[in-house]
Coordinates of C-alpha atoms in Angstrom, one line a residue:
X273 CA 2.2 -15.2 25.9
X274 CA -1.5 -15.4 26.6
X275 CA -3.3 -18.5 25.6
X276 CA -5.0 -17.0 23.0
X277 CA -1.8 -16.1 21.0
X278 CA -0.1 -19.6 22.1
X279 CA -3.1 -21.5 20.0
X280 CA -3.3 -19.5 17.0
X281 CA 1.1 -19.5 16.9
X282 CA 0.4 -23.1 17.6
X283 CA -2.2 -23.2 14.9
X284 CA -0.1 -21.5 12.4
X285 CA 2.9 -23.7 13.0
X286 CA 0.7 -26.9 12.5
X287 CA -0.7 -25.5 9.2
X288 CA 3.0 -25.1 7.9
X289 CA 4.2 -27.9 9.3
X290 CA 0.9 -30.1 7.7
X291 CA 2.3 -28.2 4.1
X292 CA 5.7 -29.5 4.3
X293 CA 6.5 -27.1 1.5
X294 CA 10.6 -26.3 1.2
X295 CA 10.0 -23.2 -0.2
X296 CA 7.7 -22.1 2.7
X297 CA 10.2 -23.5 5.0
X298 CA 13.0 -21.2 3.1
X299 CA 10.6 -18.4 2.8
X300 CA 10.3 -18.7 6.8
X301 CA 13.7 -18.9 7.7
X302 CA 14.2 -15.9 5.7
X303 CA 11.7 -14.1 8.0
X304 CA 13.2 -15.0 11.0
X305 CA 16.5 -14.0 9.6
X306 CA 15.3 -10.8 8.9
X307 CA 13.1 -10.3 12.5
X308 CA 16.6 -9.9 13.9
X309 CA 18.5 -8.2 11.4
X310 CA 15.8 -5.7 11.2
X311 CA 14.0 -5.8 15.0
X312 CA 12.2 -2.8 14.9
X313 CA 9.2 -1.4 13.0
X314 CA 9.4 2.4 11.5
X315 CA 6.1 3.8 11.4
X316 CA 5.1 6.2 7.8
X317 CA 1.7 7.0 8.3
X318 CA -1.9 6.3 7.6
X319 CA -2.8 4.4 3.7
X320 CA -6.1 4.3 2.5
X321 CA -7.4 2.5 -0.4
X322 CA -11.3 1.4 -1.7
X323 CA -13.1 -2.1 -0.8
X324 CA -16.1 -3.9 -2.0
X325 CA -18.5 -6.2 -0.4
X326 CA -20.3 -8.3 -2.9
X327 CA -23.2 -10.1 -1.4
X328 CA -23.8 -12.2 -4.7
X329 CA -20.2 -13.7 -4.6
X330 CA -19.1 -13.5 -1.0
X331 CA -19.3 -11.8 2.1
X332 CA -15.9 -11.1 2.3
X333 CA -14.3 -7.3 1.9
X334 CA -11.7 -7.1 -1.3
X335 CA -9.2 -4.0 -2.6
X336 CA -10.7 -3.1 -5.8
X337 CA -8.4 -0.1 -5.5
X338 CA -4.7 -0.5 -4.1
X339 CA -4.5 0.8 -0.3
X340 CA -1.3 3.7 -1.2
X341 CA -3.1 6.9 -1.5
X342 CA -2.0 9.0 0.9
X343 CA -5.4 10.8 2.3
X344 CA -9.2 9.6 2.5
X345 CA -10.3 11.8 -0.6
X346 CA -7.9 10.2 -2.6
X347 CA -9.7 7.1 -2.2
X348 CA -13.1 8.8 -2.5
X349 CA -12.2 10.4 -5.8
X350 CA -11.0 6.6 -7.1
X351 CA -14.6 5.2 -6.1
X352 CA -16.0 8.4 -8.3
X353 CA -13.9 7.5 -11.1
X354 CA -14.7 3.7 -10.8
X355 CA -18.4 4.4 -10.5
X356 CA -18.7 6.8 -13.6
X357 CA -16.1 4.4 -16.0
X358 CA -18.9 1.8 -15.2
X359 CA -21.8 3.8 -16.0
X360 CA -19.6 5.2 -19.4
X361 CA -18.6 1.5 -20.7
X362 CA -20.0 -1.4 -18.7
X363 CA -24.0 -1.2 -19.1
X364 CA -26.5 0.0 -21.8
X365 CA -29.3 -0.2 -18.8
X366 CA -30.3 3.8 -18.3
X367 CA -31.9 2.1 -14.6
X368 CA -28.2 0.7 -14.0
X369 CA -26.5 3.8 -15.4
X370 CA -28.5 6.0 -13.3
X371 CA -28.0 4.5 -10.1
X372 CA -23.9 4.9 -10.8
X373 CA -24.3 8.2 -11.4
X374 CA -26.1 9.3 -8.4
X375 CA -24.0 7.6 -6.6
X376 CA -21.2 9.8 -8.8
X377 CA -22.9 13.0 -7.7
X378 CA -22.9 12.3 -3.8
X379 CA -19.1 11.4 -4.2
X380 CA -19.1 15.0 -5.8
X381 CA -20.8 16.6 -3.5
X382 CA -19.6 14.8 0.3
X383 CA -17.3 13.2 1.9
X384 CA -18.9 9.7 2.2
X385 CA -16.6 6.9 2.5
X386 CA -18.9 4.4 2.7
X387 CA -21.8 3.5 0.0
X388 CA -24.2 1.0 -1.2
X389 CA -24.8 1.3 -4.9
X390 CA -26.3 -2.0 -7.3
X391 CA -26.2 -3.7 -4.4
X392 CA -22.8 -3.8 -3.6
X393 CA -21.2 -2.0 -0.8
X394 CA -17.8 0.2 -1.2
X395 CA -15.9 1.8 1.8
X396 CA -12.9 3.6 1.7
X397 CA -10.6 2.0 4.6
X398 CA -7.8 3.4 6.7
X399 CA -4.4 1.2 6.9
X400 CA -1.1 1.8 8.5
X401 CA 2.3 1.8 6.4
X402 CA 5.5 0.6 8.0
X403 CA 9.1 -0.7 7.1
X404 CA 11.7 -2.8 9.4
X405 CA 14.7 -1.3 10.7
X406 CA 18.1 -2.5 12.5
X407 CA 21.9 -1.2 12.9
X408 CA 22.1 -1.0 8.8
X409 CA 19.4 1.0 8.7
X410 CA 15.6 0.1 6.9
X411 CA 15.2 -3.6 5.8
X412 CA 15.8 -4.0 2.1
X413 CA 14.0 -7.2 -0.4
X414 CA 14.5 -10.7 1.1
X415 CA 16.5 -13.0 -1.4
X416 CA 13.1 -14.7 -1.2
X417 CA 10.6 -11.6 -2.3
X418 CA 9.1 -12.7 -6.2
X419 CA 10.7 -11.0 -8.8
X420 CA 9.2 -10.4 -12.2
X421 CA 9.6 -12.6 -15.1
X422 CA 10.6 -9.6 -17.4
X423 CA 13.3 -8.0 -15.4
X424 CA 13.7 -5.2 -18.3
X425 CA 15.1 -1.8 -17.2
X426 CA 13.4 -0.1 -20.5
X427 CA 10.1 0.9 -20.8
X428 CA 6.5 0.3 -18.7
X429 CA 6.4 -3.9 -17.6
X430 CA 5.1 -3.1 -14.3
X431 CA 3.2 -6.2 -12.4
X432 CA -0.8 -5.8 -11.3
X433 CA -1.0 -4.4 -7.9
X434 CA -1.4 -7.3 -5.8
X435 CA -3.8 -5.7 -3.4
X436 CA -6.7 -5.7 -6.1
X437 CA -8.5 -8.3 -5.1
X438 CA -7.2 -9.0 -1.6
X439 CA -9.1 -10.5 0.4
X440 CA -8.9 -8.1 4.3
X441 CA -9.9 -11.6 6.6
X442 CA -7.8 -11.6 9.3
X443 CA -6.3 -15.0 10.1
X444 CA -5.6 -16.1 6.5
X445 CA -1.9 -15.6 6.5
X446 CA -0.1 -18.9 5.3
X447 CA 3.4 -18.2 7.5
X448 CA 4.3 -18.5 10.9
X449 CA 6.4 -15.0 10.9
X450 CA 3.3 -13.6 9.5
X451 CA 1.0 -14.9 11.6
X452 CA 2.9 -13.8 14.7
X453 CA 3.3 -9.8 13.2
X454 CA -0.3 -9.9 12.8
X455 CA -0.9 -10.9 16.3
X456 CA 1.3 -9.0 17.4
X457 CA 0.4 -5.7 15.9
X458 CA -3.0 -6.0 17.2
X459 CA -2.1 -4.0 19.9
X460 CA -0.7 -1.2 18.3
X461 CA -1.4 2.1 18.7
X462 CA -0.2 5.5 18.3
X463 CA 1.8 7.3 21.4
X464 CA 4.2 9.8 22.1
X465 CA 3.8 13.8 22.2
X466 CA 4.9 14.0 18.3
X467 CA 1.2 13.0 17.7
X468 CA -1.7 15.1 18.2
X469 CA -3.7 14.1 21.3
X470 CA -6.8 13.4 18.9
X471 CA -4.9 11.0 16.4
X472 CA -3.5 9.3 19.8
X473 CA -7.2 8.7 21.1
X474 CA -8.7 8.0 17.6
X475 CA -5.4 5.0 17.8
X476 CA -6.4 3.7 21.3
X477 CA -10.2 3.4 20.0
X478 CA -9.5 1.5 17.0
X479 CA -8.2 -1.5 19.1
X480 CA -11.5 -2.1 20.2
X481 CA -13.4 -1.1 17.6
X482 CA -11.6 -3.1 15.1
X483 CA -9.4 -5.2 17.2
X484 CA -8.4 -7.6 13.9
X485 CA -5.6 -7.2 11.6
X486 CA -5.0 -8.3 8.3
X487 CA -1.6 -7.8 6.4
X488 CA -1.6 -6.7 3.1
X489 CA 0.8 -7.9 -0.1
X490 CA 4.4 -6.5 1.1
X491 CA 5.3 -3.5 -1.9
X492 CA 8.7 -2.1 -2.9
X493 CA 9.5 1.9 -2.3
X494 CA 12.7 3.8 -3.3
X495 CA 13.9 5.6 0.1
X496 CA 16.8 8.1 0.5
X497 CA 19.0 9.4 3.0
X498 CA 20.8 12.5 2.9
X499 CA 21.1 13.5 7.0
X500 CA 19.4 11.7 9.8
X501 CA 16.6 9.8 8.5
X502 CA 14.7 8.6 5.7
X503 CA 12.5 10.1 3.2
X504 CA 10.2 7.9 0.5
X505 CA 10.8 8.8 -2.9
X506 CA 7.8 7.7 -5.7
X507 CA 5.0 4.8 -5.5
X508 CA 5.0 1.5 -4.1
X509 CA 5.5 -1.0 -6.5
X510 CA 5.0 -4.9 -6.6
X511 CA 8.3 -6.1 -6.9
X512 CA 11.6 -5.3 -6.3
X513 CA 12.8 -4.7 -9.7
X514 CA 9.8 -3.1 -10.5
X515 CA 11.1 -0.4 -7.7
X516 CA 14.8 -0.7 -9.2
X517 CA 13.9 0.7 -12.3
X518 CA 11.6 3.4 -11.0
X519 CA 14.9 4.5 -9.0
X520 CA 16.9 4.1 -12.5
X521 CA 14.1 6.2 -14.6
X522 CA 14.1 8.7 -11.1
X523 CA 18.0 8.9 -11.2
X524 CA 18.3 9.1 -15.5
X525 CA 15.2 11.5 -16.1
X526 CA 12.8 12.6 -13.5
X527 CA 14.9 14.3 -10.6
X528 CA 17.4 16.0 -13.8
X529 CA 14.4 17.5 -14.9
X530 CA 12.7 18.4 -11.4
X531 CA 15.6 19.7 -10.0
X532 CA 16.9 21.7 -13.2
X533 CA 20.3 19.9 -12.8
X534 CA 23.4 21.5 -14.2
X535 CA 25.6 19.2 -17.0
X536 CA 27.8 18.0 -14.0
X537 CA 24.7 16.9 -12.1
X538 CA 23.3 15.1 -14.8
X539 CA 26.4 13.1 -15.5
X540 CA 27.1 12.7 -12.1
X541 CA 23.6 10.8 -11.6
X542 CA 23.9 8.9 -15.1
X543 CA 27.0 7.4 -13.8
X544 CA 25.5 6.2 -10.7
X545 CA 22.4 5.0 -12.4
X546 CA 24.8 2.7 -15.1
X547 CA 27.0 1.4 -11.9
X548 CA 23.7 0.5 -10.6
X549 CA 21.8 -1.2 -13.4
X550 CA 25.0 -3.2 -13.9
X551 CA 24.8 -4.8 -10.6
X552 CA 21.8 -6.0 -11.5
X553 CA 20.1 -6.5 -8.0
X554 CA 21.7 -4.3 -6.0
X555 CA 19.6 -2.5 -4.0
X556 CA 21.5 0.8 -3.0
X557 CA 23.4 3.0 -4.7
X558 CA 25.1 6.7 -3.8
X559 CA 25.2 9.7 -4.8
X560 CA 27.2 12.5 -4.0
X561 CA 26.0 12.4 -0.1
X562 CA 22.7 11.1 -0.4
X563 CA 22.5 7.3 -0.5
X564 CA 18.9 5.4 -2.2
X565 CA 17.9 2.3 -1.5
X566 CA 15.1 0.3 -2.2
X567 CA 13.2 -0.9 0.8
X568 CA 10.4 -3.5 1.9
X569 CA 7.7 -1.9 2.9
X570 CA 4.5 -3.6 4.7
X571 CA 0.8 -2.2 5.6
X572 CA -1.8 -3.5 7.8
X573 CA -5.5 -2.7 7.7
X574 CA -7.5 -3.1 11.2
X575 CA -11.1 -4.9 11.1
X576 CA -13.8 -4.9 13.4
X577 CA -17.0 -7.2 13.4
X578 CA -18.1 -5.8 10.2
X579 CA -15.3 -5.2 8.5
X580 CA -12.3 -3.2 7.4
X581 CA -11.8 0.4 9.1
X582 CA -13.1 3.2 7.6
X583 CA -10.7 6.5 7.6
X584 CA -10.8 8.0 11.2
X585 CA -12.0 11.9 12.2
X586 CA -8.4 12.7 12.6
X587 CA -7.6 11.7 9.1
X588 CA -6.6 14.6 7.3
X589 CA -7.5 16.1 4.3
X590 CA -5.5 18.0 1.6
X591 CA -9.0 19.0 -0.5
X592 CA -12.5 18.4 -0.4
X593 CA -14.7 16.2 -2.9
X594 CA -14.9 17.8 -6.1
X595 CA -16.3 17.5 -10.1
X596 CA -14.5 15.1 -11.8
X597 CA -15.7 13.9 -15.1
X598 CA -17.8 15.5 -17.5
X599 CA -21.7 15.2 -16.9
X600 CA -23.5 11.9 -18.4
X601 CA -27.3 11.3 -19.2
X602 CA -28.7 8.1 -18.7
X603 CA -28.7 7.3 -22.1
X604 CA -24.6 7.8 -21.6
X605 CA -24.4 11.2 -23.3
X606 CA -21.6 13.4 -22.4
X607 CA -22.1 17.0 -21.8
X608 CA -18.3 18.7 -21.7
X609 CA -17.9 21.7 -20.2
X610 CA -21.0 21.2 -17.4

């Protein structure tokens, strides 16, 4: 241990310590419970999602947009959609309107993923999305993880993504098991022949570049396992019953549908679903030979000296920017069909 990650563990400790907080301390021992039930770290692939920099209330970089989508131009097409919704229903200024639109057409027509419009600066940024894994397989929710208030399986009761908002300063994480992940991830980087020798040199220059991490809100995914590994199924969600019942809705409707079940399917699904609403908070359930489970997943997003990391050339793309909304004056006048 070098003396630069003995001060800040040591720093960390002392911060928890100074807190004296029993949940913490519960919270804590549940993470180092789970750091050897669960030892190693199963790599999904490259998140992005959209921050702001807001001179007039901070310096800091927040999420205004959740880091899940799965490519830069997802991201890109979020900040087009954020900036025209603003110009549509947040000002009655044709200056301020037309300043969000222009903006709006450079999203349409490039790539950008980084601009400076009203003053504020937006940049899509890059993060990495991993789970824990051990002999039982990947780690599912920690008896401490939040759950919802409303733990209703019927309908939409979904919590705010806790990204939006988020702070990306590295350093601010309140737990010691925290604290020593982020530290410790610092040095991560892509290797291995599976990867392409430019995403394996784009990795090792990003640990310079932006040698900080941050660790964003932990999310809740619905994974499956029919052979060898594991495959996500749906969105992350904020908590863990939140990702139970998109598992339940998946199991009862969606995949029936999708997959044009026959009647011995479907019932064979519906029963599995009930058995596993019953439980209550189970967190697996089998069918036929595939099993589900819902599983803890965690990101990190890498910061430099000024700021969060942009989306790297190796990133790929599925599809280019594009026309996304109707066209608007600056008087907020809607032209459909342009």
């Amino acid at each position: 241990m070098d003396d630069d990650w003995k001060r800040q563990i040591e720093r960390l400790h002392a911060g928890l310590v100074r807190r004296d907080d029993p949940a913490e301390w519960v919270t804590e021992a549940d993470a180092v419970q789970a750091s050897y039930r669960y030892p190693h770290l199963m790599l999904r692939g490259p998140v992005f999602g959209l921050a702001a920099q807001d001179p007039g209330t901070s310096a800091d970089w927040r999420l205004v947009r959740p880091a899940t989508s799965g490519t830069p131009q997802e991201a890109r097409d979020s900040l087009n959609s954020l900036l025209w919704f603003r110009a549509k229903d947040d000002t009655d200024d044709p200056g301020v309107r037309r300043e969000l639109l222009a903006a709006v057409a450079v999203l349409e027509r490039e790539p950008v993923d980084e601009l400076t419009v009203l003053g504020v600066r937006y940049r899509v940024v890059r993060g990495e999305e991993f789970a824990r894994s051990g002999e039982r397989g990947l780690e599912p929710p920690r008896p401490t993880d939040p759950e919802p208030t409303d733990r209703s399986w019927d309908g939409r009761h979904d919590t705010p993504s806790p990204d939006l908002g988020f702070a990306l300063v590295p350093g601010r994480e309140d737990g010691l098991m925290a604290g020593a992940m982020r530290l410790a991830l610092r040095g991560f980087a892509y290797t291995g022949a599976r990867f392409p020798p430019e995403v394996r040199e784009d990795s090792a220059r990003a640990r310079t570049s932006h040698p900080e991490v941050v660790l964003l809100p932990v999310g809740f995914g619905v994974v499956e396992r029919s052979g060898p590994g594991w495959q996500p199924q749906g969105a992350l969600m904020a908590t863990p019953h939140e990702a139970r019942r998109q598992l339940f809705g998946a199991l009862t409707e969606f995949w029936p549908l999708l997959h044009k079940f026959d009647d011995r399917e479907r019932e064979q699904y519906a029963r599995a679903a009930e058995e596993f609403k019953a439980a209550g908070r189970a967190d697996e359930v089998r069918v036929a030979d595939t099993l589900y489970r819902i599983c803890r997943i965690e990101r990190m997003v890498r910061c430099g000296p000024d700021g969060p990391e942009p989306p790297r050339p190796s990133d790929l793309d599925d599809y280019g920017p594009t026309k996304m909304h109707p066209t608007m004056d600056e008087d907020g006048t809607l032209h459909h069909g342009e």
